[in-house]
Coordinates of C-alpha atoms and ligand atoms in Angstrom, one line a residue:
M1 CA 72.0 68.2 129.1
L2 CA 70.3 69.4 125.8
R3 CA 73.8 71.0 124.1
S4 CA 75.8 67.9 125.5
I5 CA 73.9 66.0 123.6
S6 CA 74.2 67.5 120.6
V7 CA 78.1 66.8 121.6
I8 CA 77.9 63.4 122.6
R9 CA 76.2 62.7 118.4
R10 CA 79.3 65.2 116.8
D11 CA 81.8 63.7 119.7
P12 CA 81.3 61.3 122.2
I13 CA 85.3 60.8 122.6
A14 CA 86.0 64.3 123.3
F15 CA 82.6 64.8 124.9
L16 CA 83.9 62.0 128.0
T17 CA 87.4 63.4 127.4
R18 CA 85.9 66.9 129.1
V19 CA 84.0 65.2 131.6
R20 CA 86.8 62.5 132.6
A21 CA 88.9 66.3 132.7
D22 CA 85.9 68.4 134.4
Y23 CA 84.2 65.5 137.2
G24 CA 86.3 63.4 138.1
D25 CA 86.7 59.3 137.6
V26 CA 83.2 58.6 138.2
A27 CA 81.2 61.4 136.7
Q28 CA 77.5 60.8 135.8
L29 CA 75.7 62.4 132.7
P30 CA 73.3 64.4 132.3
I31 CA 71.3 61.9 130.9
P32 CA 68.4 61.1 133.4
Q33 CA 66.9 58.0 133.3
P34 CA 69.0 55.5 133.8
P35 CA 71.0 57.6 136.6
T36 CA 74.5 57.2 133.6
Y37 CA 78.4 57.0 135.2
L38 CA 81.1 57.3 133.3
V39 CA 83.7 55.1 135.3
T40 CA 87.6 56.2 134.6
D41 CA 89.9 55.2 137.5
P42 CA 91.5 51.8 137.0
E43 CA 90.2 50.3 140.6
A44 CA 87.0 50.6 140.1
V45 CA 87.0 49.6 136.4
R46 CA 88.9 47.0 138.2
R47 CA 85.8 46.0 140.4
V48 CA 83.4 46.6 138.1
L49 CA 84.6 44.1 135.3
V50 CA 86.6 42.2 137.6
T51 CA 86.2 42.1 141.6
N52 CA 82.5 42.3 142.2
A53 CA 81.7 41.5 138.8
R54 CA 78.4 39.3 140.0
A55 CA 76.7 43.1 140.6
Y56 CA 77.7 43.8 137.1
G57 CA 74.6 42.1 134.3
K58 CA 74.9 43.2 130.0
R59 CA 70.7 44.4 129.9
T60 CA 72.4 48.1 128.7
L61 CA 71.1 49.6 125.4
Q62 CA 74.9 48.8 123.5
Y63 CA 74.3 45.3 124.3
T64 CA 70.0 45.2 124.4
T65 CA 70.4 46.6 120.3
L66 CA 73.4 44.3 119.2
S67 CA 71.7 40.9 120.0
L68 CA 69.6 41.6 117.3
V69 CA 71.3 40.7 115.6
T70 CA 73.7 38.0 117.5
G71 CA 71.0 36.6 119.8
D72 CA 71.9 35.2 123.5
G73 CA 75.4 34.8 122.1
L74 CA 78.4 35.3 124.7
L75 CA 78.8 38.2 124.0
T76 CA 75.1 39.9 124.4
A77 CA 74.7 36.9 126.5
D78 CA 73.4 38.0 130.6
T79 CA 75.2 36.2 133.3
E80 CA 73.5 33.0 133.6
S81 CA 72.8 31.5 129.7
W82 CA 76.5 33.2 129.6
R83 CA 77.6 31.9 132.0
P84 CA 77.5 27.1 130.7
A85 CA 78.1 28.9 127.8
R86 CA 81.4 30.3 128.2
R87 CA 82.0 26.6 129.4
L88 CA 80.9 24.8 126.0
V89 CA 82.6 27.8 123.7
Q90 CA 85.8 28.0 124.9
P91 CA 87.4 24.5 123.8
A92 CA 86.8 26.3 120.5
F93 CA 89.4 28.7 121.1
H94 CA 92.7 26.4 122.1
R95 CA 95.4 25.9 120.9
D96 CA 94.6 24.5 118.0
S97 CA 92.5 26.3 116.1
L98 CA 95.2 28.7 116.6
E99 CA 97.0 26.7 114.6
L100 CA 94.0 26.3 112.5
V101 CA 93.2 30.1 112.6
S102 CA 97.2 30.9 112.2
R103 CA 96.9 29.4 108.6
H104 CA 93.5 30.5 107.3
V105 CA 96.1 34.5 108.6
Q106 CA 98.7 33.5 105.7
D107 CA 96.5 32.5 103.6
A108 CA 94.4 35.6 103.2
V109 CA 97.9 37.7 103.2
D110 CA 99.4 35.8 100.5
R111 CA 96.4 37.1 98.8
L112 CA 96.4 40.4 99.9
V113 CA 100.2 40.8 98.5
V114 CA 98.5 39.7 95.5
R115 CA 96.2 42.1 95.3
W116 CA 98.6 44.1 95.7
K117 CA 100.5 43.1 93.7
A118 CA 98.4 43.9 90.1
V119 CA 98.3 48.1 92.2
D120 CA 102.4 48.2 93.1
G121 CA 102.8 52.5 93.3
S122 CA 99.1 52.9 94.0
V123 CA 97.1 54.7 96.5
V124 CA 95.2 52.0 98.3
D125 CA 91.9 52.0 101.3
V126 CA 94.1 49.9 103.5
D127 CA 91.1 49.8 106.3
E128 CA 88.9 48.4 103.7
A129 CA 91.1 46.0 102.9
M130 CA 91.9 44.9 106.7
M131 CA 88.3 44.7 107.1
R132 CA 88.4 42.0 103.8
L133 CA 90.9 40.2 105.7
A134 CA 89.7 40.3 109.0
L135 CA 86.3 38.4 107.7
E136 CA 87.9 36.5 105.2
V137 CA 89.9 34.3 108.8
V138 CA 86.7 34.5 110.2
G139 CA 84.4 33.3 107.8
E140 CA 87.0 30.6 107.0
S141 CA 88.3 29.3 111.0
L142 CA 84.7 29.1 111.7
F143 CA 83.7 26.7 108.5
G144 CA 87.1 27.0 106.6
S145 CA 85.2 23.8 105.8
D146 CA 82.4 24.8 104.0
L147 CA 82.3 23.8 100.5
T148 CA 78.9 25.2 99.2
G149 CA 79.4 28.8 99.5
D150 CA 77.7 30.1 102.6
A151 CA 80.3 30.9 103.9
E152 CA 80.1 34.0 101.8
R153 CA 76.3 33.8 102.0
L154 CA 76.1 33.6 105.8
A155 CA 79.5 36.5 107.0
A156 CA 77.0 38.6 103.9
A157 CA 74.1 38.5 105.6
T158 CA 75.0 39.0 109.7
L159 CA 76.9 42.5 108.2
D160 CA 73.8 43.0 107.1
A161 CA 71.8 42.9 109.3
L162 CA 74.7 44.3 111.5
E163 CA 74.5 47.5 109.5
V164 CA 70.4 47.5 110.3
V165 CA 71.3 47.8 113.6
I166 CA 73.5 50.1 113.8
K167 CA 71.2 53.0 112.2
K168 CA 68.7 51.5 114.0
A169 CA 70.8 52.5 117.4
R170 CA 71.8 55.9 116.5
M171 CA 67.4 56.7 115.3
P172 CA 66.7 59.1 118.5
L173 CA 64.1 57.5 119.6
P174 CA 64.0 53.5 120.4
V175 CA 61.6 51.6 118.2
P176 CA 60.5 47.8 119.1
L177 CA 60.8 45.7 116.4
S178 CA 57.4 44.1 116.2
V179 CA 56.9 48.0 114.4
P180 CA 56.8 47.9 111.3
T181 CA 59.2 50.9 110.1
P182 CA 60.9 50.6 107.6
S183 CA 63.9 49.5 109.3
N184 CA 62.0 47.6 111.4
V185 CA 61.2 46.0 108.2
V186 CA 64.2 45.5 106.9
L187 CA 66.1 44.3 110.1
R188 CA 64.2 41.2 110.3
R189 CA 64.4 41.0 106.6
A190 CA 68.3 40.3 107.1
V191 CA 67.6 38.5 110.2
R192 CA 64.8 35.9 107.8
Q193 CA 67.8 35.7 106.0
L194 CA 70.7 35.5 108.2
D195 CA 68.5 32.4 109.7
G196 CA 68.5 30.8 106.5
A197 CA 72.0 31.1 105.4
V198 CA 72.9 28.9 109.2
D199 CA 70.3 26.7 108.8
A200 CA 72.2 25.3 105.4
M201 CA 75.0 25.8 106.9
L202 CA 74.0 23.4 109.7
A203 CA 72.6 21.0 107.7
E204 CA 75.5 21.1 105.3
R205 CA 77.1 19.9 108.2
A206 CA 74.8 17.2 109.0
R207 CA 75.1 16.1 106.5
R208 CA 79.2 15.6 106.1
P209 CA 79.4 15.0 110.1
L210 CA 83.0 14.0 111.1
A211 CA 84.2 10.0 111.4
E212 CA 85.2 8.5 114.0
G213 CA 88.9 9.8 115.9
E214 CA 89.0 12.2 112.5
P215 CA 90.2 16.4 113.7
A216 CA 88.3 19.3 114.1
R217 CA 88.0 20.6 110.5
D218 CA 87.5 24.4 112.1
M219 CA 85.8 26.0 114.4
L220 CA 81.8 25.0 113.8
D221 CA 83.6 21.3 114.6
L222 CA 84.6 21.8 118.0
L223 CA 80.8 24.2 118.9
L224 CA 78.7 20.6 117.2
A225 CA 81.3 19.0 118.7
A226 CA 81.3 20.4 122.6
R227 CA 79.7 18.6 125.9
A228 CA 79.1 19.7 128.8
D229 CA 79.2 17.3 131.6
D230 CA 76.6 16.2 132.1
G231 CA 77.2 15.3 128.4
S232 CA 74.7 18.3 127.0
S233 CA 75.5 20.1 124.1
L234 CA 74.6 23.6 122.5
S235 CA 71.3 23.6 121.2
P236 CA 71.1 24.4 116.8
Q237 CA 69.8 27.8 118.2
Q238 CA 73.2 28.2 120.7
V239 CA 75.5 27.3 117.1
R240 CA 73.8 30.2 115.4
D241 CA 73.9 32.5 117.9
Q242 CA 77.8 32.1 118.9
I243 CA 78.6 31.8 115.1
V244 CA 77.0 34.8 114.5
T245 CA 78.6 36.6 117.6
F246 CA 82.4 35.4 116.4
I247 CA 81.5 37.1 113.1
V248 CA 80.1 40.4 113.8
A249 CA 82.7 40.2 117.7
G250 CA 85.8 39.1 115.5
H251 CA 85.5 40.8 113.1
E252 CA 85.8 44.2 112.4
T253 CA 87.8 44.9 116.3
V254 CA 90.8 43.5 114.2
A255 CA 90.7 45.3 110.8
S256 CA 90.0 48.5 113.5
A257 CA 93.5 47.2 115.9
L258 CA 95.4 46.7 112.3
T259 CA 94.4 49.2 110.6
W260 CA 95.8 51.7 113.1
A261 CA 98.7 49.9 113.9
W262 CA 98.6 50.8 109.8
D263 CA 98.1 54.5 110.7
L264 CA 100.4 53.9 113.2
L265 CA 104.1 52.2 111.9
A266 CA 103.8 55.4 108.9
H267 CA 104.3 57.9 111.3
N268 CA 106.4 56.6 113.2
P269 CA 109.4 55.8 110.5
S270 CA 111.7 54.0 113.3
A271 CA 109.3 51.7 114.5
A272 CA 108.0 50.9 111.3
E273 CA 111.7 50.0 110.4
R274 CA 112.8 48.3 113.7
L275 CA 108.8 46.2 113.0
R276 CA 110.5 45.1 109.9
A277 CA 113.4 44.0 111.1
E278 CA 112.2 41.4 113.6
A279 CA 110.7 40.5 110.1
D280 CA 113.1 40.0 107.9
A281 CA 114.8 37.6 110.5
L282 CA 112.5 35.3 109.8
D283 CA 113.3 32.3 107.5
S284 CA 110.2 32.4 106.3
A285 CA 106.6 32.9 106.4
A286 CA 106.1 34.1 109.2
S287 CA 104.1 31.7 111.0
Y288 CA 102.7 30.1 114.3
E289 CA 105.9 28.9 115.3
D290 CA 107.3 32.2 114.9
L291 CA 105.2 34.0 117.4
P292 CA 108.1 33.7 120.0
R293 CA 110.5 35.6 117.7
L294 CA 107.8 38.5 116.9
P295 CA 108.0 40.6 119.9
Y296 CA 108.4 43.9 118.7
T297 CA 106.0 43.3 116.2
A298 CA 103.6 42.2 119.5
A299 CA 104.6 45.4 121.7
V300 CA 103.0 47.4 118.5
M301 CA 100.0 45.8 118.5
D302 CA 99.4 46.0 122.3
E303 CA 100.8 49.3 122.4
T304 CA 98.2 50.4 119.1
L305 CA 95.2 48.9 121.0
R306 CA 96.3 51.1 123.8
L307 CA 95.8 54.0 122.2
Y308 CA 93.1 52.8 119.9
P309 CA 91.0 50.4 121.4
P310 CA 88.2 49.2 118.6
A311 CA 85.8 48.6 121.1
W312 CA 86.1 52.0 123.2
V313 CA 83.3 51.9 125.7
V314 CA 82.3 48.9 127.8
T315 CA 78.8 49.0 129.4
R316 CA 76.9 47.0 132.4
R317 CA 74.0 47.7 134.6
A318 CA 74.1 47.7 138.3
L319 CA 72.5 44.3 138.7
E320 CA 73.1 45.9 143.2
D321 CA 74.3 49.5 145.0
D322 CA 77.8 49.8 145.1
V323 CA 80.4 52.4 146.1
L324 CA 82.8 53.0 142.8
A325 CA 85.9 55.7 143.7
G326 CA 84.2 56.7 146.7
V327 CA 80.9 57.6 143.8
P328 CA 77.8 55.8 145.4
V329 CA 76.5 53.4 142.3
A330 CA 72.4 52.7 142.2
A331 CA 71.8 49.4 141.8
D332 CA 70.3 49.4 138.2
S333 CA 72.2 52.4 136.8
L334 CA 74.2 52.0 134.3
V335 CA 77.8 52.1 134.0
I336 CA 80.2 53.4 130.6
V337 CA 83.9 51.9 131.0
S338 CA 85.7 53.6 128.6
P339 CA 88.9 52.0 127.9
W340 CA 89.9 54.8 125.5
L341 CA 90.2 56.3 128.9
V342 CA 91.4 54.7 130.7
H343 CA 94.8 53.8 128.5
R344 CA 95.3 57.4 128.3
H345 CA 95.3 58.3 132.2
A346 CA 98.2 60.5 132.5
S347 CA 98.5 58.8 136.3
V348 CA 98.7 55.6 135.1
W349 CA 101.0 55.9 131.6
D350 CA 104.0 57.4 130.9
D351 CA 103.8 60.3 128.0
P352 CA 100.1 58.9 127.6
E353 CA 99.2 60.2 123.5
S354 CA 103.2 58.8 122.3
F355 CA 102.7 56.2 120.3
R356 CA 105.6 54.1 122.1
P357 CA 105.6 50.3 121.5
E358 CA 108.7 49.8 123.4
R359 CA 107.5 50.0 126.5
F360 CA 105.0 46.8 126.5
L361 CA 109.0 45.1 127.1
D362 CA 111.2 44.6 129.8
D363 CA 115.2 45.1 128.9
A364 CA 116.1 42.2 127.3
G365 CA 113.6 42.8 124.5
A366 CA 110.7 40.7 125.9
R367 CA 106.7 40.9 126.4
R368 CA 105.6 42.3 129.6
R369 CA 102.8 40.0 130.6
D370 CA 102.2 42.8 134.1
L371 CA 101.4 45.3 132.0
A372 CA 99.3 43.7 129.0
T373 CA 97.0 42.7 132.3
S374 CA 96.8 44.9 134.2
S375 CA 93.8 46.9 134.6
A376 CA 94.7 49.7 134.1
Y377 CA 94.9 48.3 130.1
L378 CA 91.7 47.1 128.9
P379 CA 91.3 46.1 125.1
F380 CA 89.8 42.9 125.5
G381 CA 87.9 43.7 128.8
A382 CA 89.7 41.6 132.5
G383 CA 87.3 40.0 135.0
P384 CA 84.8 36.5 133.8
R385 CA 83.5 37.6 130.4
L386 CA 87.3 38.7 128.8
C387 CA 87.3 38.3 124.9
I388 CA 87.2 34.6 124.5
G389 CA 90.1 35.8 120.6
R390 CA 92.1 36.9 122.5
D391 CA 94.5 34.7 122.4
M392 CA 93.0 34.1 118.2
A393 CA 92.8 38.6 117.4
L394 CA 97.4 38.8 118.5
L395 CA 98.2 35.7 116.8
E396 CA 96.6 37.4 113.8
G397 CA 98.0 41.1 114.4
V398 CA 101.2 40.0 114.6
L399 CA 100.9 37.6 111.9
V400 CA 98.8 40.1 109.4
L401 CA 101.8 43.0 111.0
A402 CA 105.0 41.0 110.2
G403 CA 103.0 38.5 107.6
L404 CA 102.9 42.5 105.7
A405 CA 105.8 43.2 106.4
R406 CA 107.9 41.4 104.4
R407 CA 106.5 42.1 101.3
V408 CA 105.4 45.2 101.4
E409 CA 105.7 49.1 102.2
L410 CA 103.1 51.2 103.1
E411 CA 104.0 54.5 102.7
P412 CA 101.7 57.7 103.9
V413 CA 99.5 60.5 102.0
G414 CA 98.4 62.6 104.2
A415 CA 97.1 63.5 107.7
S416 CA 95.7 60.4 110.3
P417 CA 92.4 60.2 109.4
R418 CA 89.6 61.4 112.2
P419 CA 89.2 58.6 115.4
V420 CA 84.8 58.4 114.2
P421 CA 83.8 55.3 117.1
L422 CA 80.6 54.2 116.1
V423 CA 80.8 50.2 116.9
T424 CA 85.0 50.2 116.5
V425 CA 87.3 53.7 116.9
R426 CA 86.6 53.1 112.8
P427 CA 89.9 56.2 110.6
D428 CA 87.1 58.7 109.2
G429 CA 87.3 58.5 104.8
G430 CA 88.8 54.9 105.5
L431 CA 92.4 54.5 105.7
P432 CA 94.0 55.8 101.6
M433 CA 98.0 54.6 101.7
R434 CA 100.8 53.7 99.0
V435 CA 101.7 50.0 98.7
R436 CA 104.7 49.3 96.9
L437 CA 105.4 45.3 96.6
R438 CA 109.4 44.8 98.9
Ligands
LIG501 C1 91.4 43.0 118.4 C2 90.5 42.2 118.7 C3 89.6 42.1 119.5 C4 89.0 43.3 120.6 C5 89.9 44.1 120.8 C6 88.1 42.5 120.9 C7 87.5 43.1 122.3 C8 86.3 43.0 123.4 C9 85.7 43.3 125.1 C10 85.9 44.3 125.1 C11 85.2 42.2 125.6 C12 84.8 42.4 126.5 C13 82.7 43.5 126.0 C14 82.9 43.7 127.4 O1 83.1 43.4 128.8 O2 81.4 43.5 127.8 C15 85.5 41.2 123.6 C16 85.1 40.3 124.4 C17 84.2 39.1 123.2 N1 85.1 39.0 122.3 FE1 85.8 40.8 122.0 N2 87.3 41.2 120.7 C18 88.3 41.0 119.9 C19 89.0 40.4 118.7 C20 88.0 38.9 119.3 C21 87.9 37.9 117.9 C22 89.1 36.8 117.1 C23 87.4 36.8 118.6 C24 86.0 35.8 117.9 C25 86.5 35.3 117.3 C26 86.3 37.7 119.4 C27 85.2 37.6 120.8 C28 84.1 37.7 121.9 C29 83.5 36.7 122.1 C30 82.2 36.2 121.7 C31 82.9 38.0 123.7 C32 82.3 38.3 124.8 C33 82.8 36.8 125.6 C34 82.1 36.6 126.5 O3 81.6 37.4 127.3 O4 82.4 35.3 127.4 N3 87.1 38.7 119.8 N4 85.9 41.3 123.5

């Protein structure tokens, strides 16, 4: 076990891959408490996330740690508080919002091209650029109508708090928040700043409410207007938790996917060529209406999310005894589902290590929805806790890839970076590439 712990810390993906190879699709890890299982059999994964989802909760170390920042937001909430909140929040992700998001994506792409024009021909960190772009998009989609600068303060405070939580999670022994260790003091200060920024934003919104019949200006307007059947709405604390959750869940995930997409395209020139041809065939800058004309670009996103699922593990706590692929799993066990391993399962995927976007297209070149929703493909999870931002993320990914491919070329300057699995899968040392304006 001690040997395993050092391997887990150094290279968790290699460790999990070896466990699966040595012990099969439902394997108990050498961790004494709680009993911990790695589940990679697609049918067993489906049982945990979909068909028997009510028997699994979210009280796991992964989500409890994250909830120090996100509170009782959708991602970390356990079933009871999650269900009514999901119903209230869902309308903020409907079609009108997605159209708004697509305009923010176009603006962010335009700004990035201007910045890259100034350094045409030199090496840039594509990873850093994608992080900034994704943060701008989620910030503007949530509170694009903010006029006060509170939005920037809020996003910065969220990222500060998240950084402290990640450092905290990597410490060998968890220390309760009430103990004034240096990291707890920093975390409490970061969360206070975050709460202050949310309060300022909500106070500003209260001074400028929507007029009768006026369309929502951004997703925050939609969250504030949401009403359940009994007329109840989200409390200020709930609005705070959801906003912070969207920044945390909707920023680094999208950036990670885009970064790996650029890396994969750089090392697969024929795929890059086909994507560029599809983007060039559009009449003007890639927009919401163009999405049906970008099936290959969508397949590049699908295939990137298969090979580099940003959420490389998803955890659950068993609420009752269960049996997964013939293995008894006792109540209170920790179940680790790894999209990374499921997506590379040789029994399901043909030539799983290769980047082949075509696998997500049918013979007519249209997107294969059956594959994108199969139980062996779960970049956005599955079942009731499926990612609420899936359509937003896919739309953003496709419009960024096509929008940039029309205007720049990104050339590799070395081998692919090593994937480092943190909250999402990050490229070790960033992704340096040479940018050339077209
Ligand atoms: C490529 C980008 C993204 C990936 C790979 C991703 C992945 C995931 C995954 C795997 C889950 C399920 C976690 C579980 O079952 O425990 C999830 C849930 C969630 N995601 Fe995403 N996500 C992405 C983008 C976004 C965006 C853009 C937003 C919002 C702005 C978002 C908000 C959420 C929320 C709120 C949940 C919790 C849903 C619930 O339990 O009701 N995500 N995401």
